[in-house]
Tab-separated table of C-alpha atoms in Angstrom:
chain	number	residue	atom	x	y	z
A	129	LEU	CA	108.446	121.697	121.678
A	130	VAL	CA	110.448	120.920	124.562
A	131	ALA	CA	108.830	122.627	127.789
A	132	GLU	CA	111.733	122.884	129.776
A	133	GLN	CA	113.186	125.210	127.646
A	134	ALA	CA	110.268	127.306	126.953
A	135	ASP	CA	109.639	130.561	129.560
A	136	ASP	CA	106.128	130.173	129.176
A	137	VAL	CA	104.595	127.287	126.838
A	138	ALA	CA	101.055	129.012	126.337
A	139	THR	CA	103.059	132.351	125.220
A	140	SER	CA	105.462	130.518	122.865
A	141	LEU	CA	102.793	128.416	121.407
A	142	SER	CA	100.319	131.474	120.462
A	143	ARG	CA	103.244	133.444	119.136
A	144	LEU	CA	104.097	130.731	116.684
A	145	ALA	CA	100.529	130.423	115.983
A	146	LYS	CA	101.074	133.884	114.315
A	147	ILE	CA	103.269	132.153	112.062
A	148	ILE	CA	102.105	128.695	111.338
A	149	PRO	CA	98.279	127.680	111.904
A	150	ILE	CA	97.931	126.011	115.080
A	151	THR	CA	94.373	124.550	115.781
A	152	GLU	CA	92.315	124.402	118.830
A	153	ARG	CA	92.528	120.390	118.678
A	154	ASP	CA	96.366	120.873	118.426
A	155	ARG	CA	96.408	122.713	121.137
A	156	ARG	CA	94.795	120.444	123.378
A	157	ARG	CA	96.663	117.643	121.986
A	158	ILE	CA	100.304	119.018	123.140
A	159	SER	CA	98.700	119.869	125.862
A	160	ARG	CA	97.658	116.329	127.010
A	161	GLU	CA	101.194	115.492	126.042
A	162	ILE	CA	103.432	117.582	127.912
A	163	LYS	CA	101.325	116.840	130.988
A	164	ARG	CA	101.762	112.956	130.341
A	165	ARG	CA	105.461	113.134	129.439
A	166	ARG	CA	108.711	114.685	131.231
A	167	ASN	CA	109.727	117.974	130.755
A	168	PHE	CA	112.713	117.295	128.791
A	169	MET	CA	110.690	115.276	125.850
A	170	PRO	CA	109.992	116.708	122.923
A	171	VAL	CA	106.354	117.132	121.963
A	172	THR	CA	105.546	117.095	118.192
A	173	VAL	CA	103.754	120.575	117.571
A	174	ARG	CA	103.121	120.463	113.642
A	175	GLU	CA	104.441	118.089	111.029
A	176	ASN	CA	105.345	118.119	107.268
A	177	LEU	CA	106.115	122.021	107.229
A	178	ASP	CA	107.173	123.268	103.866
A	179	TRP	CA	110.312	125.099	103.156
A	180	SER	CA	108.654	129.053	103.858
A	181	GLU	CA	107.238	127.627	107.033
A	182	VAL	CA	110.723	126.300	108.420
A	183	ALA	CA	112.513	129.642	107.168
A	184	LYS	CA	109.644	131.795	109.258
A	185	ILE	CA	110.254	129.861	112.560
A	186	GLU	CA	114.100	129.927	112.246
A	187	VAL	CA	114.169	133.627	111.676
A	188	HIS	CA	111.636	134.319	114.558
A	189	ALA	CA	113.490	131.543	116.782
A	190	PRO	CA	114.653	134.118	119.235
A	191	ASP	CA	110.891	135.141	120.184
A	192	LEU	CA	110.247	131.627	120.521
A	193	PRO	CA	111.701	129.734	123.286
A	194	GLY	CA	110.992	125.880	123.715
A	195	ILE	CA	110.118	125.742	119.487
A	196	LEU	CA	112.687	123.793	117.119
A	197	ILE	CA	112.616	122.303	113.971
A	198	ASP	CA	113.539	118.603	113.838
A	199	VAL	CA	114.380	117.053	110.301
A	200	GLY	CA	113.214	113.432	110.275
A	201	GLN	CA	112.762	110.514	107.615
A	202	SER	CA	109.788	108.943	106.619
A	203	ARG	CA	108.075	105.702	104.477
A	204	GLU	CA	107.981	106.027	100.673
A	205	TYR	CA	105.510	103.580	99.225
A	206	PRO	CA	106.744	103.627	95.334
A	207	LEU	CA	103.702	100.988	94.590
A	208	GLY	CA	101.036	103.415	96.374
A	209	GLU	CA	97.969	101.361	95.849
A	210	ARG	CA	99.149	98.608	94.177
A	211	ALA	CA	100.268	97.007	97.316
A	212	SER	CA	98.771	98.738	99.965
A	213	HIS	CA	96.993	96.148	101.792
A	214	LEU	CA	100.042	93.781	101.529
A	215	LEU	CA	102.539	96.056	102.943
A	216	GLY	CA	100.044	98.172	104.872
A	217	TYR	CA	100.956	101.445	106.188
A	218	VAL	CA	102.758	103.480	109.467
A	219	ALA	CA	101.369	105.930	111.268
A	220	ALA	CA	101.633	108.112	114.436
A	221	VAL	CA	101.947	106.275	117.640
A	222	SER	CA	98.296	106.660	119.267
A	223	GLU	CA	98.341	106.531	123.299
A	224	ARG	CA	96.802	103.372	123.572
A	225	GLU	CA	99.422	102.028	121.927
A	226	LEU	CA	102.352	103.506	124.388
A	227	THR	CA	103.935	100.378	126.015
A	228	GLY	CA	106.611	102.407	128.006
A	229	GLU	CA	109.361	101.946	125.117
A	230	PRO	CA	110.960	105.091	124.812
A	231	LEU	CA	111.376	104.815	121.226
A	232	LEU	CA	107.540	105.280	120.721
A	233	ASP	CA	107.468	108.554	123.082
A	234	LEU	CA	110.050	110.413	120.045
A	235	PRO	CA	108.161	113.058	118.104
A	236	GLY	CA	106.860	111.679	114.868
A	237	PHE	CA	107.822	107.969	115.345
A	238	ARG	CA	105.961	105.595	113.320
A	239	ILE	CA	104.720	102.351	113.747
A	240	GLY	CA	103.037	99.825	111.703
A	241	LYS	CA	99.209	99.811	111.226
A	242	SER	CA	98.364	97.232	109.137
A	243	GLY	CA	99.848	94.581	106.998
A	244	VAL	CA	103.439	93.437	106.701
A	245	GLU	CA	104.107	96.651	108.577
A	246	LYS	CA	102.265	95.925	111.673
A	247	ALA	CA	103.490	92.160	111.209
A	248	TYR	CA	106.793	92.716	111.130
A	249	ASP	CA	107.005	96.254	113.166
A	250	LEU	CA	109.505	95.147	115.716
A	251	ASN	CA	111.538	93.696	113.080
A	252	LEU	CA	111.455	96.879	110.802
A	253	ARG	CA	111.672	99.008	113.649
A	254	GLY	CA	115.213	98.457	115.086
A	255	LYS	CA	116.061	99.326	118.574
A	256	ALA	CA	116.307	102.899	120.284
A	257	GLY	CA	119.614	104.211	121.402
A	258	ASN	CA	120.264	105.812	124.711
A	259	SER	CA	121.953	108.689	126.717
A	260	GLN	CA	122.299	109.012	130.874
A	261	MET	CA	121.970	112.487	131.378
A	262	GLU	CA	122.705	114.235	134.514
A	263	VAL	CA	120.415	116.450	135.861
A	264	ASN	CA	119.966	118.858	138.583
A	265	ALA	CA	117.073	119.177	141.565
A	266	VAL	CA	114.713	120.749	139.169
A	267	GLY	CA	115.208	118.560	136.383
A	268	ARG	CA	117.069	120.135	134.388
A	269	VAL	CA	119.874	118.530	132.283
A	270	ILE	CA	123.499	119.275	133.180
A	271	ARG	CA	125.304	117.135	131.420
A	272	GLU	CA	125.836	113.366	129.293
A	273	LEU	CA	127.171	111.271	130.965
A	274	SER	CA	127.278	108.273	128.267
A	275	ARG	CA	125.404	107.534	124.928
A	276	GLN	CA	124.716	104.365	122.945
A	277	GLU	CA	123.965	104.601	118.961
A	278	GLY	CA	120.399	102.778	117.883
A	279	GLN	CA	120.457	99.976	115.787
A	280	PRO	CA	118.688	100.185	112.099
A	281	GLY	CA	115.780	97.715	111.363
A	282	ALA	CA	116.231	94.935	109.832
A	283	ASP	CA	115.719	94.226	105.903
A	284	LEU	CA	112.746	91.837	104.664
A	285	SER	CA	112.244	90.227	101.520
A	286	LEU	CA	108.767	88.815	100.726
A	287	THR	CA	107.884	85.780	98.194
A	288	VAL	CA	105.711	88.304	96.360
A	289	ASP	CA	106.568	88.617	92.695
A	290	LEU	CA	105.907	92.221	91.876
A	291	ALA	CA	105.253	91.552	87.904
A	292	LEU	CA	102.864	89.099	89.394
A	293	GLN	CA	101.439	91.513	91.476
A	294	ASN	CA	100.794	94.343	89.259
A	295	PHE	CA	99.371	91.894	86.715
A	296	ALA	CA	96.815	91.205	89.256
A	297	VAL	CA	95.960	94.592	89.965
A	298	ASP	CA	95.389	95.715	86.271
A	299	ARG	CA	92.861	92.856	86.089
A	300	LEU	CA	91.173	93.791	88.951
A	301	SER	CA	91.241	97.545	88.323
A	302	GLY	CA	87.853	97.840	86.120
A	303	GLU	CA	85.776	96.180	89.213
A	304	GLN	CA	84.370	97.896	91.706
A	305	SER	CA	85.490	95.913	94.939
A	306	ALA	CA	87.403	92.413	94.868
A	307	ALA	CA	90.468	90.499	95.859
A	308	ALA	CA	92.778	87.985	94.033
A	309	VAL	CA	95.774	85.529	95.554
A	310	VAL	CA	98.078	83.746	93.368
A	311	MET	CA	99.849	81.133	95.727
A	312	ASP	CA	102.748	78.557	94.953
A	313	ILE	CA	100.738	74.937	95.009
A	314	HIS	CA	104.491	73.605	96.267
A	315	GLY	CA	105.469	75.692	99.353
A	316	GLY	CA	101.975	77.523	100.166
A	317	GLU	CA	104.142	80.937	99.635
A	318	VAL	CA	101.909	83.986	98.236
A	319	LEU	CA	103.030	85.154	95.162
A	320	ALA	CA	100.449	87.851	94.354
A	321	MET	CA	97.662	89.444	96.783
A	322	ALA	CA	95.679	92.069	95.444
A	323	SER	CA	92.358	93.610	97.024
A	324	THR	CA	90.515	96.471	95.580
A	325	PRO	CA	89.896	99.191	96.193
A	326	GLY	CA	93.032	100.168	97.306
A	327	PHE	CA	94.667	103.212	99.206
A	328	ASP	CA	97.540	105.153	99.160
A	329	PRO	CA	99.633	104.344	102.076
A	330	ASN	CA	101.787	107.592	101.634
A	331	ALA	CA	98.644	109.581	102.524
A	332	PHE	CA	98.599	107.998	106.439
A	333	ASN	CA	102.337	108.715	106.338
A	334	PHE	CA	101.662	112.281	106.192
A	335	GLY	CA	98.572	112.577	108.472
A	336	LEU	CA	95.196	112.388	107.048
A	337	SER	CA	92.622	115.272	107.814
A	338	THR	CA	89.233	114.786	109.053
A	339	GLU	CA	87.489	114.762	105.589
A	340	GLN	CA	89.842	112.578	104.079
A	341	TRP	CA	89.724	109.615	106.828
A	342	ARG	CA	85.818	110.102	106.890
A	343	ALA	CA	85.497	109.640	103.020
A	344	ILE	CA	88.000	106.238	103.589
A	345	ALA	CA	86.476	105.137	106.180
A	346	GLY	CA	83.215	105.730	104.919
A	347	ASP	CA	83.277	103.977	101.414
A	348	PRO	CA	80.862	101.215	101.228
A	349	ARG	CA	83.484	99.620	99.047
A	350	SER	CA	86.194	98.809	101.982
A	351	PRO	CA	89.142	100.523	100.625
A	352	LEU	CA	91.077	99.729	104.058
A	353	THR	CA	89.767	95.846	104.023
A	354	ASN	CA	92.228	93.608	102.441
A	355	LYS	CA	89.303	91.084	101.188
A	356	ALA	CA	91.785	88.341	100.222
A	357	ILE	CA	91.971	87.765	104.187
A	358	SER	CA	89.393	89.482	105.967
A	359	GLY	CA	86.918	89.721	103.595
A	360	GLN	CA	84.048	86.748	104.279
A	361	TYR	CA	82.132	85.540	101.690
A	362	ALA	CA	79.652	82.851	100.295
A	363	PRO	CA	82.163	80.078	98.021
A	364	GLY	CA	79.297	79.566	95.961
A	365	SER	CA	79.957	76.311	93.263
A	366	THR	CA	83.493	76.384	94.072
A	367	PHE	CA	82.187	74.438	97.193
A	368	LYS	CA	80.882	71.669	95.574
A	369	MET	CA	83.499	69.334	95.310
A	370	MET	CA	83.605	69.670	99.104
A	371	VAL	CA	80.096	68.304	99.286
A	372	ALA	CA	81.158	65.554	96.553
A	373	LEU	CA	84.569	64.294	98.580
A	374	ALA	CA	82.053	63.923	101.525
A	375	ALA	CA	79.421	61.839	99.763
A	376	LEU	CA	81.994	59.722	98.349
A	377	GLU	CA	83.785	59.215	101.543
A	378	ALA	CA	80.685	58.391	103.596
A	379	GLY	CA	79.678	55.940	100.972
A	380	VAL	CA	76.031	57.802	100.350
A	381	LEU	CA	76.791	57.279	96.508
A	382	GLY	CA	79.223	56.732	93.870
A	383	THR	CA	80.449	58.826	91.000
A	384	ASP	CA	77.598	57.270	88.536
A	385	HIS	CA	74.987	58.391	90.993
A	386	ARG	CA	72.283	59.882	88.658
A	387	VAL	CA	69.996	63.031	89.242
A	388	PHE	CA	67.823	64.545	86.783
A	389	CYS	CA	67.508	68.388	86.557
A	390	ARG	CA	64.448	70.024	85.355
A	391	GLY	CA	65.806	73.367	86.337
A	392	PHE	CA	64.644	73.191	89.771
A	393	THR	CA	63.949	70.669	93.005
A	394	THR	CA	61.411	70.627	95.455
A	395	LEU	CA	61.275	70.659	98.968
A	396	GLY	CA	57.994	70.861	100.614
A	397	ARG	CA	56.419	73.543	99.088
A	398	SER	CA	59.743	75.042	98.670
A	399	LYS	CA	61.328	75.576	95.039
A	400	PHE	CA	65.463	75.633	94.726
A	401	HIS	CA	66.426	76.666	91.293
A	402	CYS	CA	69.203	75.921	89.303
A	403	TRP	CA	71.243	78.289	87.590
A	404	LYS	CA	69.856	76.902	84.193
A	405	LYS	CA	66.166	77.770	83.984
A	406	TYR	CA	65.251	74.898	81.753
A	407	GLY	CA	67.517	71.975	83.399
A	408	HIS	CA	71.010	70.277	82.496
A	409	GLY	CA	68.492	66.981	81.997
A	410	TRP	CA	70.395	63.789	83.372
A	411	MET	CA	73.572	64.645	85.430
A	412	ASP	CA	76.558	62.093	87.205
A	413	MET	CA	78.721	63.283	89.347
A	414	HIS	CA	80.930	64.097	86.246
A	415	SER	CA	78.889	66.321	84.871
A	416	GLY	CA	77.210	67.637	87.400
A	417	ILE	CA	81.192	69.229	88.520
A	418	GLN	CA	81.537	69.987	84.596
A	419	GLN	CA	77.908	72.005	83.959
A	420	SER	CA	78.124	72.815	88.105
A	421	CYS	CA	74.417	71.774	88.383
A	422	ASP	CA	72.867	73.039	91.554
A	423	VAL	CA	69.813	70.274	91.155
A	424	TYR	CA	72.510	67.559	91.561
A	425	PHE	CA	73.999	69.013	94.570
A	426	TYR	CA	70.566	69.807	95.786
A	427	ASP	CA	70.353	65.798	96.012
A	428	VAL	CA	73.761	64.896	97.445
A	429	ALA	CA	73.657	67.107	99.919
A	430	ARG	CA	70.296	65.797	101.482
A	431	ARG	CA	71.587	62.564	101.380
A	432	VAL	CA	75.683	63.041	102.690
A	433	GLY	CA	74.033	65.744	105.263
A	434	VAL	CA	75.448	68.971	106.353
A	435	ASP	CA	77.761	67.700	109.130
A	436	ARG	CA	79.655	65.429	107.011
A	437	ILE	CA	80.203	68.164	104.530
A	438	ALA	CA	81.345	70.801	107.417
A	439	ALA	CA	83.724	67.790	108.165
A	440	MET	CA	84.871	67.002	104.935
A	441	ALA	CA	85.309	71.202	104.358
A	442	LYS	CA	86.957	71.231	107.832
A	443	ARG	CA	89.575	68.777	106.671
A	444	PHE	CA	90.750	71.236	103.680
A	445	GLY	CA	91.008	73.817	105.961
A	446	LEU	CA	87.466	75.725	105.609
A	447	GLY	CA	86.069	77.660	108.503
A	448	ASP	CA	89.920	77.812	110.167
A	449	LYS	CA	92.824	80.659	109.634
A	450	THR	CA	95.641	79.724	107.307
A	451	GLY	CA	97.902	81.031	109.896
A	452	ILE	CA	99.454	83.735	106.914
A	453	ASP	CA	101.676	86.225	108.612
A	454	LEU	CA	99.653	89.217	108.390
A	455	PRO	CA	97.191	90.907	110.767
A	456	ASN	CA	93.193	90.413	110.531
A	457	GLU	CA	93.014	87.131	108.819
A	458	LYS	CA	89.245	86.069	109.461
A	459	ALA	CA	88.626	82.339	109.587
A	460	GLY	CA	85.518	82.053	107.504
A	461	LEU	CA	82.392	79.919	108.916
A	462	MET	CA	81.476	76.384	108.231
A	463	PRO	CA	78.281	75.493	109.517
A	464	THR	CA	77.063	72.550	111.597
A	465	ARG	CA	73.669	71.407	113.143
A	466	ALA	CA	75.426	72.173	116.846
A	467	TRP	CA	77.081	75.402	115.417
A	468	LYS	CA	73.453	77.128	114.430
A	469	ARG	CA	71.628	75.810	117.665
A	470	ALA	CA	74.301	77.264	119.548
A	471	ALA	CA	74.621	80.535	117.632
A	472	VAL	CA	71.015	80.992	116.382
A	473	GLY	CA	69.180	79.013	119.178
A	474	VAL	CA	67.285	77.233	116.650
A	475	PRO	CA	66.885	74.075	114.782
A	476	TRP	CA	68.941	73.144	111.472
A	477	GLN	CA	66.392	73.214	108.712
A	478	LEU	CA	66.669	70.684	105.581
A	479	GLY	CA	66.591	73.599	103.320
A	480	GLU	CA	69.852	74.739	104.698
A	481	THR	CA	71.530	71.996	103.777
A	482	LEU	CA	70.394	72.330	100.144
A	483	LEU	CA	71.927	75.702	100.216
A	484	THR	CA	74.839	74.819	101.977
A	485	GLY	CA	75.423	72.024	98.934
A	486	ILE	CA	75.984	75.078	96.567
A	487	GLY	CA	78.200	77.128	98.840
A	488	GLN	CA	75.375	79.399	100.351
A	489	SER	CA	73.567	79.826	103.309
A	490	PHE	CA	75.836	79.896	106.506
A	491	VAL	CA	78.974	78.896	104.310
A	492	LEU	CA	81.391	81.165	104.591
A	493	THR	CA	85.019	81.529	102.746
A	494	THR	CA	88.020	84.280	102.385
């Protein structure tokens, strides 16, 4: 709808509403956009019309001043859910995303909202063309003085291996909620990144209904969250290597340090259990790692202390962002005595050090 070309906007919309459905919400949005934009700028009334609706509008065009059909292009995501978190999706520009760039005012224009689409939006978007118009005193266009064509966006190549991505997604498909990342150890390139459940980015391209959005946003499995970079979880036993390294570097103990595991250890009146109910027997560092003995690492953590464990983990990047070129990455959390005092307002407890030793307590990683 071009307000300048309509005799009366309300009348044109009322006539159009007899041909295609226009909700009251659509009318309020259209009215708001018309007030915000100049009269010669088109405003989107409805998108994704079928050929029957297009034909009806064209037939009645003489009775619909200001209403015109426009044909646009849209993204297609052939991988669907299989790369939804990685690639992200595009959707219509919201009012808070308007920056004054003329391109964003175009009806039906889409920008990246997540994933690679958002991270590289400016590169993929290209540059708008422009035309210089001569207008009269009331703002009506008289003639075009000059025109500069727009430039298409850049192509973008990723390091992701499609076969490996499909393999990762297939392996996770039976899980309610899971994530996997495969990286090249030499250069750090991400070869696959999967997070389940996913979502269909094509659905966002055409616009979700209120019911569809509520179903996705309200899903407790968080299908919109890329769990590989935004999900924060206790690392569990994979963290035990950090504890071992911290102890060795501090000189607290050596690899021959032995602990007897009877299935639990005590601290005051509390019991801290091993995953193996009846214990592992005598453990040194090698067997403690091999068997993932919790009791062994309770003892090591108690001797080395949480601050030295945290310092070692920080050197490996835990508790910091990796700097991956995707939006919404979270850093995880590497707790210390000072952190707890500042964040929670109470002193650190020795029992929390024991739990930190097996990658639990306050420890969070992506």
